[in-house]
Amino acid sequence: MRSNQPVWQEDSGAWHVFRHDDVKRVLSDHESFSSQRGTTDDPSNPISASLISSDPPRHRQLRTLVSQAFTPRAIDDLAGRIEQIAADLLDALPQGDIEIDIVERLTTPLPVIVIAELLGVPSSERARFKEWSDATISGSRQLDAGEELTFSDAQREMVKYFSKMIAGRVEAPKDDLISGLVDAKVDGESLSQIDILGFCILLLVAGNETTTNLLSNALYTLHERPALWDELAEDKGLIPPFIEEVLRFRSPVQHMYRTSKHEVQLSGVTIPAGSHLVAWIGSANRDEKVYEGAEKFQIHRPARNIAFGHGIHYCLGAPLARLEAKIALEALLARYASVQIPSLADCKPVPTRLVYGFQTMPTR
Ligand code: HEM
């Protein structure tokens, strides 16, 4: 598609964009492409009013506010705790040559627990939190189908829970992200409770399944290339560039949506105002014009990948996702001589085109 039909219109009318330079432009040119979906003032649907679905100037205000409570330094401070969570999850695995589903036992719970702790959800609520998190995954399926997000019963329960928690933090702040969000101010303005709620839910939608898939994709890649396991175990400095190449080669988020604000030209194709666009990050990350031998997995590439997006909506959780992946891989490399997938046929891919990864991955 990149060479023959770099901009292609499907029957439903949506325009699909495949080339690296076009994808970057669609993601970052907010004068021409809007991120808004649905109504921005519907209080029953906080995500439609959240950061990822907003345009400037509201986006800049929201981003500045949430960035205050979500700095790379604050994320680095979490390293010790993430190491402990990863160690606990690995300690709980059965000993010996026994098959387990690594998605169920490690790659799913790790990001869920990290986000729960970041938000200040007590561990007694962990089971409910996981249920809500699963319900939000159906939310990403809705996004995939180009629909507006609607709420299930579990999500309604989650909204109630977070609303109560936010009100509680207004009364009595604690040392957690929600209290930080309650406190954050730009030009004397704070976030409204509905903004904070939208942000909490966005973290679940944007931060859990994506990180799970980065980790599962990394393990799949290591299964395909057993020699790499030993190389990484010997030289831990290779782990960050390995993660970058996994992000490029198997991008967990395959595409993002935008709507054109006026008529635009992309690769010589005219796209009318008000068109829906699908910007294919997964394709851009395999563009031969940018990545030499793009179909080969090769760590240490000069060009950066765009797995976390580009421009003002660049992933706020990128430092956290990278840190979690690094810590989980370090822990696995330190404990095991290899992680093997006995039957690739038993690895079930996530059934959506939005997210690239695995629902189950039996390993030993
Ligand atoms: C935005 C990917 C993990 C929170 C984005 C965007 C991408 C992305 C492509 C850009 C969306 C756009 O341009 O419309 C990923 C991938 C992840 C990951 C591949 C894991 C490997 C996380 C985590 C969190 C997070 C762990 C939080 C805990 C966010 C937020 C935004 C975002 C809040 C919206 C930023 C904005 O609109 O300004 N992510 N993400 N993500 N991500 Fe991530």
PDB file of C-alpha atoms in Angstrom, residues 24 88 98 137 143 147:
ATOM      1  CA  LYS A  24       3.508  11.864  11.078  1.00  0.00           C
ATOM      2  CA  ASP A  88       6.152 -10.914  43.111  1.00  0.00           C
ATOM      3  CA  ILE A  98       5.398 -26.237  33.461  1.00  0.00           C
ATOM      4  CA  ILE A 137     -10.572  -2.971  26.666  1.00  0.00           C
ATOM      5  CA  LEU A 143     -12.629   2.991  19.227  1.00  0.00           C
ATOM      6  CA  GLU A 147     -17.560   4.254  17.373  1.00  0.00           C
TER       7      GLU A 147
END
